Coordinates of N, CA and C and ligand atoms in Angstrom, one line a residue:
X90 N 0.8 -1.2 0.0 CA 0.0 0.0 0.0 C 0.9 1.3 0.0
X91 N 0.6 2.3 -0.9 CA 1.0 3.7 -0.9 C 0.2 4.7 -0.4
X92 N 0.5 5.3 0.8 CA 0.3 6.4 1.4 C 0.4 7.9 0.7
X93 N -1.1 8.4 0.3 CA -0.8 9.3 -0.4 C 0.2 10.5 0.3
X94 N 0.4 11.6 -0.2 CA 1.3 12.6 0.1 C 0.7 12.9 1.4
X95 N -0.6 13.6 1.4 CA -0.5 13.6 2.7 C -0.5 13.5 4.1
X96 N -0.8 12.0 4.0 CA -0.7 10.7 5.1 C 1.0 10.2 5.2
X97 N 1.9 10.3 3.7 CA 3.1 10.0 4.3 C 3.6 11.4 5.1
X98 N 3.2 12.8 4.6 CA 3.8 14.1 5.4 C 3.8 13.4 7.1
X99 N 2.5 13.3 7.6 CA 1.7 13.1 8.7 C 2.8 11.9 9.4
X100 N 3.2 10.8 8.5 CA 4.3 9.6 9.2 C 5.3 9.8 9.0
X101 N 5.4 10.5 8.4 CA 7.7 11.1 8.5 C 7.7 12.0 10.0
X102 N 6.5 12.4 10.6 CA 6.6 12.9 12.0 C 6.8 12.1 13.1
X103 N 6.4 10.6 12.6 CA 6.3 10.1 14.3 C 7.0 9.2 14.1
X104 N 7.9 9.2 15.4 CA 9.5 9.2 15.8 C 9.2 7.9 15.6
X105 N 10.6 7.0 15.6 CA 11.2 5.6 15.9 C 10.8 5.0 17.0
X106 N 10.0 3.6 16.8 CA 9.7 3.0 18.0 C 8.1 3.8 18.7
X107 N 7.6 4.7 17.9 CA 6.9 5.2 18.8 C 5.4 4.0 18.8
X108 N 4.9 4.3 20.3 CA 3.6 3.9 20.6 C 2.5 4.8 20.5
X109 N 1.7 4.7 18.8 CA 1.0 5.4 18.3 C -0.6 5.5 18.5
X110 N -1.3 6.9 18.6 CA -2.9 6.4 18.3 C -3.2 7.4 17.5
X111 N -3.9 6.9 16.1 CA -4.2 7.8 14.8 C -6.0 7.8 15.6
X112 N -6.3 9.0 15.8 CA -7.4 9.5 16.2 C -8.2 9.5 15.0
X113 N -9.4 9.1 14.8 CA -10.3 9.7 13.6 C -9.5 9.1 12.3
X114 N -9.0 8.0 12.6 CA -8.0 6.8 11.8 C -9.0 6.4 10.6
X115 N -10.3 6.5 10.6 CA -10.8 6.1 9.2 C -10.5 4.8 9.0
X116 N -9.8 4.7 7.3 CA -9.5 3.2 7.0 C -8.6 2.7 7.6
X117 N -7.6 3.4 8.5 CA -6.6 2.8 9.2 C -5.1 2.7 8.2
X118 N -5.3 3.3 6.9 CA -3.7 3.4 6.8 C -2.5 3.7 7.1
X119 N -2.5 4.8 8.0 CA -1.7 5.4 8.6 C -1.3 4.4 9.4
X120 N -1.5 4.1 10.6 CA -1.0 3.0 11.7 C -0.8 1.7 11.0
X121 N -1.5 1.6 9.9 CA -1.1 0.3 9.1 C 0.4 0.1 8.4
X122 N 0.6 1.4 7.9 CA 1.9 1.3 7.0 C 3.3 1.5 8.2
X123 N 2.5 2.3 9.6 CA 3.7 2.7 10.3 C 4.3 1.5 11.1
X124 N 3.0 0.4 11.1 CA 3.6 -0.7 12.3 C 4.1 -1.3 11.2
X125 N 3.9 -1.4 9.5 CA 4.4 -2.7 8.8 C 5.9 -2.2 8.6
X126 N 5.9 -1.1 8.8 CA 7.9 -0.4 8.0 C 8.3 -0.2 9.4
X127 N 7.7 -0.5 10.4 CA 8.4 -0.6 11.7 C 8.9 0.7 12.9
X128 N 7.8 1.6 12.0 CA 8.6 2.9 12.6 C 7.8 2.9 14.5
X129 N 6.5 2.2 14.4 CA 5.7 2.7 15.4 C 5.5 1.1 16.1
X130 N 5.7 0.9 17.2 CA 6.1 -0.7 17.5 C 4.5 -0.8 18.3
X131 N 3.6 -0.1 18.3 CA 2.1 -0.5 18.8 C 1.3 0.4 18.7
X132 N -0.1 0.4 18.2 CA -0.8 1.6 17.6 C -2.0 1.7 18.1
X133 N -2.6 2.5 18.3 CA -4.2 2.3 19.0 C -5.0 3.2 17.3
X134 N -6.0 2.6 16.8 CA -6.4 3.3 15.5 C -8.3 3.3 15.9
X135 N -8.5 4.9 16.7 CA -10.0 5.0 16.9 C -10.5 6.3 16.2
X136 N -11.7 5.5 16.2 CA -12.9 6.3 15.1 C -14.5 6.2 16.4
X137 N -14.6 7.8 15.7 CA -16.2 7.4 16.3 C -17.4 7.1 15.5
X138 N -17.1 6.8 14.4 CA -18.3 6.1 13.3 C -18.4 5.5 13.0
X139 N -19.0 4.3 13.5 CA -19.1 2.8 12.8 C -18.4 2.6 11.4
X140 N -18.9 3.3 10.7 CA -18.3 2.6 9.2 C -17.0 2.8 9.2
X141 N -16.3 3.5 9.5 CA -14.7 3.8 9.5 C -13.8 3.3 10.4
X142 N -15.0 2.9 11.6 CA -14.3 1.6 12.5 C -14.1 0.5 12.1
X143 N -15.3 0.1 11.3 CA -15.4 -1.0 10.8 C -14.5 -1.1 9.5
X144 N -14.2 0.0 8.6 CA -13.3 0.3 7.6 C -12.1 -0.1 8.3
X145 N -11.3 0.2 9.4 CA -10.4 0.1 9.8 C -9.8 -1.6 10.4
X146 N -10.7 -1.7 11.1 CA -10.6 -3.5 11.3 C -10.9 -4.4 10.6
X147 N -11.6 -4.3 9.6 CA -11.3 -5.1 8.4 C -10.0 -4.9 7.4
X148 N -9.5 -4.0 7.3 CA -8.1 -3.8 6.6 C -7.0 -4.3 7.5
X149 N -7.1 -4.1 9.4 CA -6.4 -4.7 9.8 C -6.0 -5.9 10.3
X150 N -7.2 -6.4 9.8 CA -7.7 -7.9 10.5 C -6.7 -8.6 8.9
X151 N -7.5 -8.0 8.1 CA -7.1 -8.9 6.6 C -5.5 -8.6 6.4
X152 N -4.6 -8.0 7.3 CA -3.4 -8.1 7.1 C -2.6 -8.9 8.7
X153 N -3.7 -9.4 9.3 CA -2.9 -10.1 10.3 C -2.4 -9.0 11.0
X154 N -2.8 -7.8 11.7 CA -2.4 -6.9 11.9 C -2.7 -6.5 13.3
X155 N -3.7 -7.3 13.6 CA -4.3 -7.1 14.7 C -4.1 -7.2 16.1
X156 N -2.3 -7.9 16.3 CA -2.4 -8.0 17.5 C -1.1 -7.1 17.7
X157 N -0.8 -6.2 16.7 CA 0.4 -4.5 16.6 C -0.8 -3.9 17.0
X158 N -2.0 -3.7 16.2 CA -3.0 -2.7 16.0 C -4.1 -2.6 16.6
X159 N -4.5 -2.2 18.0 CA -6.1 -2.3 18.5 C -6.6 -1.4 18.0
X160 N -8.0 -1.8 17.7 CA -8.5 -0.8 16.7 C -9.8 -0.5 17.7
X161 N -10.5 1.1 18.6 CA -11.3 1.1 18.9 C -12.7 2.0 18.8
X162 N -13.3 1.9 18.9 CA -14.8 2.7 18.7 C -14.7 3.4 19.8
X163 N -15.0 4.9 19.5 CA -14.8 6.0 20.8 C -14.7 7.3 20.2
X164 N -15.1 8.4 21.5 CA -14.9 9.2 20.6 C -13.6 9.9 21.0
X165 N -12.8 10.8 20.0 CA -11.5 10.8 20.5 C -10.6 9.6 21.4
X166 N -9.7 10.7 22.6 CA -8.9 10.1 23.4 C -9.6 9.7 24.3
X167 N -10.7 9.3 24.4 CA -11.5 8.7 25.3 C -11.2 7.1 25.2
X168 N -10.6 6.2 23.8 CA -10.3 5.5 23.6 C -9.0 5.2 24.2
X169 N -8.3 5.9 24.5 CA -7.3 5.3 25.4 C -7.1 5.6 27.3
X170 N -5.9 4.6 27.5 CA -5.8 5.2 28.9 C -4.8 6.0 29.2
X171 N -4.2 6.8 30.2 CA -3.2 7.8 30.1 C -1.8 6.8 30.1
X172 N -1.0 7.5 29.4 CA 0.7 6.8 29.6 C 0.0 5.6 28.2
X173 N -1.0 5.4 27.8 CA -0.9 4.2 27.0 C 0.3 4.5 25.2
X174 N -0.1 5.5 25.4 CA 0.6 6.2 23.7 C 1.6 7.0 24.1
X175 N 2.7 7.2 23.1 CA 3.7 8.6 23.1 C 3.2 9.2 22.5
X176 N 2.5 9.2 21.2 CA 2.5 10.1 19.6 C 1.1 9.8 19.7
X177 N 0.2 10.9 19.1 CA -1.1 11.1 18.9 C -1.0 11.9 17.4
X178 N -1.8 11.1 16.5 CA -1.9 11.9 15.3 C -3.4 12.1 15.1
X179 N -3.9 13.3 14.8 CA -5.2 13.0 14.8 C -5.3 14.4 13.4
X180 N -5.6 14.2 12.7 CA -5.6 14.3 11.4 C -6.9 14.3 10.5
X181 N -7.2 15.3 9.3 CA -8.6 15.6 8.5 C -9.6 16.3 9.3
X182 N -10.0 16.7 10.4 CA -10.8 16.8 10.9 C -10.4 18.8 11.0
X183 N -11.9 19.4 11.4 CA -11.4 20.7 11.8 C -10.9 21.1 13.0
X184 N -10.1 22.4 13.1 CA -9.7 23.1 14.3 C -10.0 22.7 15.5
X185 N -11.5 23.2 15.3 CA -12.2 23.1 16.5 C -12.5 21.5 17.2
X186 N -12.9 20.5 16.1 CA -12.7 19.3 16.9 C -11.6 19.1 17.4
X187 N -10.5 19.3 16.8 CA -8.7 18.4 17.2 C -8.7 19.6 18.8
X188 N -8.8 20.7 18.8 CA -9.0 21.1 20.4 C -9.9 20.3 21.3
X189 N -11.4 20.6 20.6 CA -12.3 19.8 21.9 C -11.7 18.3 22.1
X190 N -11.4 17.5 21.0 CA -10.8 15.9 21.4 C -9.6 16.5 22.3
X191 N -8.3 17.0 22.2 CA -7.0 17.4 23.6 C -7.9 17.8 24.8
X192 N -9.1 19.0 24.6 CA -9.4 19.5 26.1 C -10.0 18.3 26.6
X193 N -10.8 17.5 25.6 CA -12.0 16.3 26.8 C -11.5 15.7 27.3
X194 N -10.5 15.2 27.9 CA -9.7 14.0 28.4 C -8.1 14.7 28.6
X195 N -8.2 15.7 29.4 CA -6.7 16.2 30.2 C -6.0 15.1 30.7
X196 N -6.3 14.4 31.2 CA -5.4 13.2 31.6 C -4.6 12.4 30.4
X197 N -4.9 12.4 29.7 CA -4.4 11.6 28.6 C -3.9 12.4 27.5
X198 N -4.1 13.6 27.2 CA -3.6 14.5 26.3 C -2.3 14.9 27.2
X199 N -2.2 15.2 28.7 CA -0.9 15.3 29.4 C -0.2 14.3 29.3
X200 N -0.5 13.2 28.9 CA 0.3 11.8 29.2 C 1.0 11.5 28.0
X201 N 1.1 12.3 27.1 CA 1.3 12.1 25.4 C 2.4 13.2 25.0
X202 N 3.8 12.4 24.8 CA 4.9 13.5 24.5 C 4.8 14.7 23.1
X203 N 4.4 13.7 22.5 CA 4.2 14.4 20.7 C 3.0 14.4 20.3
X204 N 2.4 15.3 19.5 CA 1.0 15.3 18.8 C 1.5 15.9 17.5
X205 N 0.6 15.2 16.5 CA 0.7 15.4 15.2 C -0.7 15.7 14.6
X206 N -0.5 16.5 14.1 CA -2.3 17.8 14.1 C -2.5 18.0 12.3
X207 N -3.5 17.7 11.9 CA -3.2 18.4 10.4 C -4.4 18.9 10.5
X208 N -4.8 20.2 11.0 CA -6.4 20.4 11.2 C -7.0 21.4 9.3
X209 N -7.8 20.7 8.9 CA -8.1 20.9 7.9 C -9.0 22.7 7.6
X210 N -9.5 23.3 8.8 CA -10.0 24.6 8.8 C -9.1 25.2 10.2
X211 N -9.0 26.3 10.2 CA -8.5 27.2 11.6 C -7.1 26.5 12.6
X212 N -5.9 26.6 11.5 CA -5.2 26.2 12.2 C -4.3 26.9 13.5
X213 N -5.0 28.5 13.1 CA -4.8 29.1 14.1 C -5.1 28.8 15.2
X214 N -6.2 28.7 15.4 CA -6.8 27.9 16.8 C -6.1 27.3 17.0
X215 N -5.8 26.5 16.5 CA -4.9 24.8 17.0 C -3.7 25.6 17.7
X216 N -2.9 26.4 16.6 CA -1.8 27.0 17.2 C -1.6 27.9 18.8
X217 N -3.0 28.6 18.6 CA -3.1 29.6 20.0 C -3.8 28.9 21.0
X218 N -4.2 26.7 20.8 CA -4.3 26.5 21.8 C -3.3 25.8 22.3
X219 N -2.4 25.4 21.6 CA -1.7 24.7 21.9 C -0.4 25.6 22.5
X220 N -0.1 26.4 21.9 CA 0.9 27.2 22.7 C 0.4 27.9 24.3
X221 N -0.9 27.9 24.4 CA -1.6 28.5 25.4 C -1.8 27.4 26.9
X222 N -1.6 26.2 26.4 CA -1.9 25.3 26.9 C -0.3 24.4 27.5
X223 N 0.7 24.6 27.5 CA 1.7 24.1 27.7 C 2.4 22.8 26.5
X224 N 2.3 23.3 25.7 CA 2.7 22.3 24.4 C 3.2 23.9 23.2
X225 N 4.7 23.0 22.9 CA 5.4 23.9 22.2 C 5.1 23.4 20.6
X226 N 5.6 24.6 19.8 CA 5.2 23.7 18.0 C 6.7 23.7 17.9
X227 N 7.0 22.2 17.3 CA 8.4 22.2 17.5 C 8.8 21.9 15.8
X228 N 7.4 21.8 15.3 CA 7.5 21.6 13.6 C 6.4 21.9 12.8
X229 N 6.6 22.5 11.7 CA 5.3 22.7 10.8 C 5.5 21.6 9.3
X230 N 5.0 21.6 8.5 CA 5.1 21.2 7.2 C 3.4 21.4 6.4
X231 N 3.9 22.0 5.1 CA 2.8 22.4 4.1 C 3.0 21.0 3.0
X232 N 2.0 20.6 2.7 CA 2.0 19.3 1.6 C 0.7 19.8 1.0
X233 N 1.0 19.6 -0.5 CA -0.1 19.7 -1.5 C -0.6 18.2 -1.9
X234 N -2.0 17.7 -1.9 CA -2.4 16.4 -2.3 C -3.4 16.3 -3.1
X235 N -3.7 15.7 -4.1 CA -4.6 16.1 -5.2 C -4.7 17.7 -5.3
X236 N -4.2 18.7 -5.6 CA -4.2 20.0 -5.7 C -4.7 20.9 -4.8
X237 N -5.0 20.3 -3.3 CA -5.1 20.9 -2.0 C -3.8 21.2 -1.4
X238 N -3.6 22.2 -0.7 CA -3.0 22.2 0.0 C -2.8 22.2 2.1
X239 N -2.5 21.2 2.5 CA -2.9 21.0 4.0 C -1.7 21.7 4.4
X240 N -2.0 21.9 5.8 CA -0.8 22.3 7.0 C -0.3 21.2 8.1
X241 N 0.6 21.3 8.3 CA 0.6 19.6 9.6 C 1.9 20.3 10.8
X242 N 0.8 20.6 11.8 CA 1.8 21.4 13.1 C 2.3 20.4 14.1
X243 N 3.1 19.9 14.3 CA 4.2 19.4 15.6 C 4.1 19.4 16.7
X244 N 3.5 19.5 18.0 CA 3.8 20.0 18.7 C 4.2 18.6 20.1
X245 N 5.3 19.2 21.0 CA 6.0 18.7 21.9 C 5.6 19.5 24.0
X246 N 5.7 19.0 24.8 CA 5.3 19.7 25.6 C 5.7 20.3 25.9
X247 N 5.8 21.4 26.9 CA 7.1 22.4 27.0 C 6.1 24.4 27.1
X248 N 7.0 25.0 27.7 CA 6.5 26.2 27.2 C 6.7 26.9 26.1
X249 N 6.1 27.8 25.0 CA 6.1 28.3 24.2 C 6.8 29.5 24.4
X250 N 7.5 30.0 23.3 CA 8.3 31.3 23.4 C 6.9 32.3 22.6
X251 N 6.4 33.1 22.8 CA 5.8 34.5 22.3 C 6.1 34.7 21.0
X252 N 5.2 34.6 20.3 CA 5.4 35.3 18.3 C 4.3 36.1 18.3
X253 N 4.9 37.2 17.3 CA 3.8 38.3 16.8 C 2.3 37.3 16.6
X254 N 1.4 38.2 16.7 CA -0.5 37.4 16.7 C -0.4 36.9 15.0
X255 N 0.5 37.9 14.1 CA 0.3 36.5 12.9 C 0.8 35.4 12.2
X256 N 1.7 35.1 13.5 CA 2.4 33.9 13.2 C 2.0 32.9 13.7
X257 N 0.5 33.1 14.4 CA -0.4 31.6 14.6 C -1.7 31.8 13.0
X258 N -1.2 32.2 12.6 CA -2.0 32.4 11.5 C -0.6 31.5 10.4
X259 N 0.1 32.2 10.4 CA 1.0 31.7 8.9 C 2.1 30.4 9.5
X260 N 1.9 30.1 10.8 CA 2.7 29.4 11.1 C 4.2 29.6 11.3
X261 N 4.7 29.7 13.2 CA 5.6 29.9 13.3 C 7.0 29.4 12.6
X262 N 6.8 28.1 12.8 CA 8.0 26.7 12.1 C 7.8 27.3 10.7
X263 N 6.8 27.3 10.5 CA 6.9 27.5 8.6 C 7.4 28.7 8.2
X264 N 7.3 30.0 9.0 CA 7.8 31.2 8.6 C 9.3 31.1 8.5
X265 N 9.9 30.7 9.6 CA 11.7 30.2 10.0 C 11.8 29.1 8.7
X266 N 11.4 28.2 8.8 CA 11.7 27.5 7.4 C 11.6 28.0 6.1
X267 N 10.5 28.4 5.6 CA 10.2 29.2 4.3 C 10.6 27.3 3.6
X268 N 9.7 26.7 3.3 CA 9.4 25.9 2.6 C 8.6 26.4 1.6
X269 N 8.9 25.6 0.3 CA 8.3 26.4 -1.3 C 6.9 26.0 -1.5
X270 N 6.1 25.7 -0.3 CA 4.9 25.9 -0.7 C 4.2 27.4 0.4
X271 N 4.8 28.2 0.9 CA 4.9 28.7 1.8 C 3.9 30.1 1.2
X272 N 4.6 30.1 -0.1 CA 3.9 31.2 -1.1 C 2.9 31.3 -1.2
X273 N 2.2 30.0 -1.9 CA 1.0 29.5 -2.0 C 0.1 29.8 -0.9
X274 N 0.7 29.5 0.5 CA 0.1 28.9 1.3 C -0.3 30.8 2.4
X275 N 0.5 31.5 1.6 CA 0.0 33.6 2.4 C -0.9 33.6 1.2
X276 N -0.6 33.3 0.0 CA -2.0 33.4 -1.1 C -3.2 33.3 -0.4
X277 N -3.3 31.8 0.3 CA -4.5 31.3 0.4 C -5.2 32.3 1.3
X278 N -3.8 32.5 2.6 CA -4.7 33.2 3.8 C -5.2 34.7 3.1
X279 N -4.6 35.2 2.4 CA -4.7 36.4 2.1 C -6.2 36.4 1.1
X280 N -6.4 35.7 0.6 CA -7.6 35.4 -0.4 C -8.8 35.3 0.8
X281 N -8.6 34.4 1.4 CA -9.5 33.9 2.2 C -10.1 35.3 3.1
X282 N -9.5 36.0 3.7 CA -9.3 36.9 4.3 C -9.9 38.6 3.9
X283 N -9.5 38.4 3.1 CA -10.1 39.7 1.6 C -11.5 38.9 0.9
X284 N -11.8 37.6 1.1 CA -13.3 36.9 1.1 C -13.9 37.6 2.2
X285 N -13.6 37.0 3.4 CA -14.5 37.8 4.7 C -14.5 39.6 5.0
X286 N -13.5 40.0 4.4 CA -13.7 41.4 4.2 C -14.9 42.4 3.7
X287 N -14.8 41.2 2.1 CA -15.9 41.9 0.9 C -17.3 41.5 1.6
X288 N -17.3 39.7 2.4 CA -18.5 39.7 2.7 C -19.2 40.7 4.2
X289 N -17.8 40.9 4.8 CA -18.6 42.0 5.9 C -18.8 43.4 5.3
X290 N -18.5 43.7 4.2 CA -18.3 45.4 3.3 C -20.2 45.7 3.1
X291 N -20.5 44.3 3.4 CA -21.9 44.3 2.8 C -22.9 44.8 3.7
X292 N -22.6 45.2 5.1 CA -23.0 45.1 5.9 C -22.5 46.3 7.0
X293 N -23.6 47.8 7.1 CA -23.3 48.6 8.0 C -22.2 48.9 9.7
X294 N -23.2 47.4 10.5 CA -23.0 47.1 11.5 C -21.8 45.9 11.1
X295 N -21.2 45.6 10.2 CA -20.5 44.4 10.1 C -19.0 45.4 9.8
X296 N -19.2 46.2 9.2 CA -18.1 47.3 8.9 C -17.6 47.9 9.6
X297 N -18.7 48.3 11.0 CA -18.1 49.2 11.8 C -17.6 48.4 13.4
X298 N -17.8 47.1 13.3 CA -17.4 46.3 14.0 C -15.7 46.1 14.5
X299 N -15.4 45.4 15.7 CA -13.9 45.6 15.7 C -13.5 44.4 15.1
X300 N -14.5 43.5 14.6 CA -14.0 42.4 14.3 C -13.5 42.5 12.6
X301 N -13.9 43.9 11.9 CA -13.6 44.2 11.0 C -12.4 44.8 10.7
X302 N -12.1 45.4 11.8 CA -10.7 46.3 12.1 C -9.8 45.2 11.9
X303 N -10.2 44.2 12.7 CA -9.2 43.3 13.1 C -8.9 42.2 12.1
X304 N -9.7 42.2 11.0 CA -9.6 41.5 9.8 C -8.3 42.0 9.1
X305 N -9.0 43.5 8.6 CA -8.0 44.6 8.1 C -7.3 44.8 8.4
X306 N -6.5 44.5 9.7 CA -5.0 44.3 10.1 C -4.5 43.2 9.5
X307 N -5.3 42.2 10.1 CA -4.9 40.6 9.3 C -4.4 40.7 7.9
X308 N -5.5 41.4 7.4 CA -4.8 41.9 5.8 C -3.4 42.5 5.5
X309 N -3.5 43.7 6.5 CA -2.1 44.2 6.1 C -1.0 43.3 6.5
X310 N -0.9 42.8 7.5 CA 0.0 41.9 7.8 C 0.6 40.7 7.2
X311 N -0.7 40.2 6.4 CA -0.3 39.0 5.9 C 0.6 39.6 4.8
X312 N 0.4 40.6 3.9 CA 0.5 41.4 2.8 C 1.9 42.0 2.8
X313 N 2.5 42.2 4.2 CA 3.8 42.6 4.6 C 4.4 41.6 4.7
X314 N 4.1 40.6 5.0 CA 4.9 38.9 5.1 C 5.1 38.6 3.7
X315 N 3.9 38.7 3.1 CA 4.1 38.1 1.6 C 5.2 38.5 0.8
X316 N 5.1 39.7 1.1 CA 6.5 41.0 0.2 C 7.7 40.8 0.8
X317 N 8.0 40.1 1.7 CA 9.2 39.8 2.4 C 10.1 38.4 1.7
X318 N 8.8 37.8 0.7 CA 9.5 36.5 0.5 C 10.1 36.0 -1.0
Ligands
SAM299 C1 -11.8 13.0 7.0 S1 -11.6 11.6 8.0 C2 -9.8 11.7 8.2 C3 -9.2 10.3 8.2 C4 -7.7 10.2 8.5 N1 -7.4 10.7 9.8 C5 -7.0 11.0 7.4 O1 -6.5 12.1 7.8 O2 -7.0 10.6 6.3 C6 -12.1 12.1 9.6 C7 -12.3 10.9 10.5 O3 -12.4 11.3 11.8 C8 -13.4 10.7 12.5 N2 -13.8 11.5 13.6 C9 -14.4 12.7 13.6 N3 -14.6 13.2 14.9 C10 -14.0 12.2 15.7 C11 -13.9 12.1 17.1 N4 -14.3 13.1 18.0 N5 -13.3 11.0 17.6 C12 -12.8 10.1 16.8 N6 -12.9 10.1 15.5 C13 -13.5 11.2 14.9 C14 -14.5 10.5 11.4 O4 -15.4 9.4 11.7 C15 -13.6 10.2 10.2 O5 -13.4 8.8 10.0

């Protein structure tokens, strides 16, 4: 089996030897490919949707896989117990769930050295909770897959050092790196951004709002980064 682009991005993160749980694992490739090339020596792979649980233990069952791989129904980290994993990858899902799955179960989100995040909307969030919360970003990476572009943030526990407010927007690791999809990836925000602009322009009370002010900075800032690179 070949792991598209960016499911391999997502496993070039988690270290040697590690004791893995791919949250919201789906068909289970991810922990599939990492216990067969040996990088992850036991995996927990949970889903809270029948079909994707069930997607997942049949692919791991039909590879004899099953006694590397416990596969469980749950929602989030609720499927495990604390100290059971080092590496947590929890991946496709938005912002706001990959936070509510870490806050529901504090015991077990403290118990877990590395987390591997690729939240598909508002990675900011992810960023300003996780640095807020005692977990450092100790890596970023941008991967294009079928002509999407994802983000996939690192983080390790530890305290966070302070970066300007739009470097949880562009991504601290990624700014310092300047990886060549990096360009693309101030496009997007800047597009996206000048979308919510035009659609508050429409709108008296939406214009005079600070939430509009605070767009319009966003704007300039991203705009100053861009020109820098
Ligand atoms: C779009 S798929 C992503 C699958 C895989 N992680 C990937 O990146 O290719 C999202 C998966 O997360 C599962 N999911 C969503 N919320 C969840 C939660 N709170 N706990 C566990 N699984 C969840 C869904 O059932 C679905 O299988």
């Amino acid at each position: 089996m070949k792991l598209g682009e960016r499911l391999a991005a997502l496993g070039a993160f988690v270290p040697q030897g590690a004791r893995l749980a791919d949250i919201g694992t789906d068909h289970g490739y991810l922990p599939i490919e990492l216990i067969q090339k040996k990088i992850a020596i036991s995996a927990v792979a949970g889903d809270i949707h029948k079909g994707p649980y069930q997607a997942a233990k049949d692919n791991i069952e039909s590879l004899g896989l099953e006694e590397k791989i416990s596969v469980r129904f749950g929602n989030g980290l609720a499927v495990l117990s604390p100290g059971e994993v080092d590496t947590v990858v929890i991946a496709g899902m938005g912002g706001s769930t990959i936070i509510e799955i870490l806050k529901s179960q504090p015991e077990v989100t403290s118990s877990v050295t590395r987390l591997i995040l690729q939240p598909m909307i508002a990675a900011v969030a992810v960023r300003s909770w996780l640095t807020a919360n005692k977990w450092c970003i100790v890596d970023e990476a941008l991967v294009q897959d079928e002509g999407r572009l994802y983000e996939i943030i690192v983080a390790e526990q530890g305290v966070s050092p302070e970066f300007e407010s739009i470097m949880y927007d562009i991504g601290m690791i990624l700014w310092k790196k300047k990886p060549k999809l990096l360009g693309l990836h101030l496009d997007h925000l800047i597009a996206q951004t000048e979308r919510v602009l035009r659609e508050m322009a429409n709108s008296d009370s939406a214009q005079q709002s600070s939430k509009f002010d605070e767009y319009t900075k966003r704007l300039e800032q991203l705009e100053a980064k861009r020109q820098c690179l």
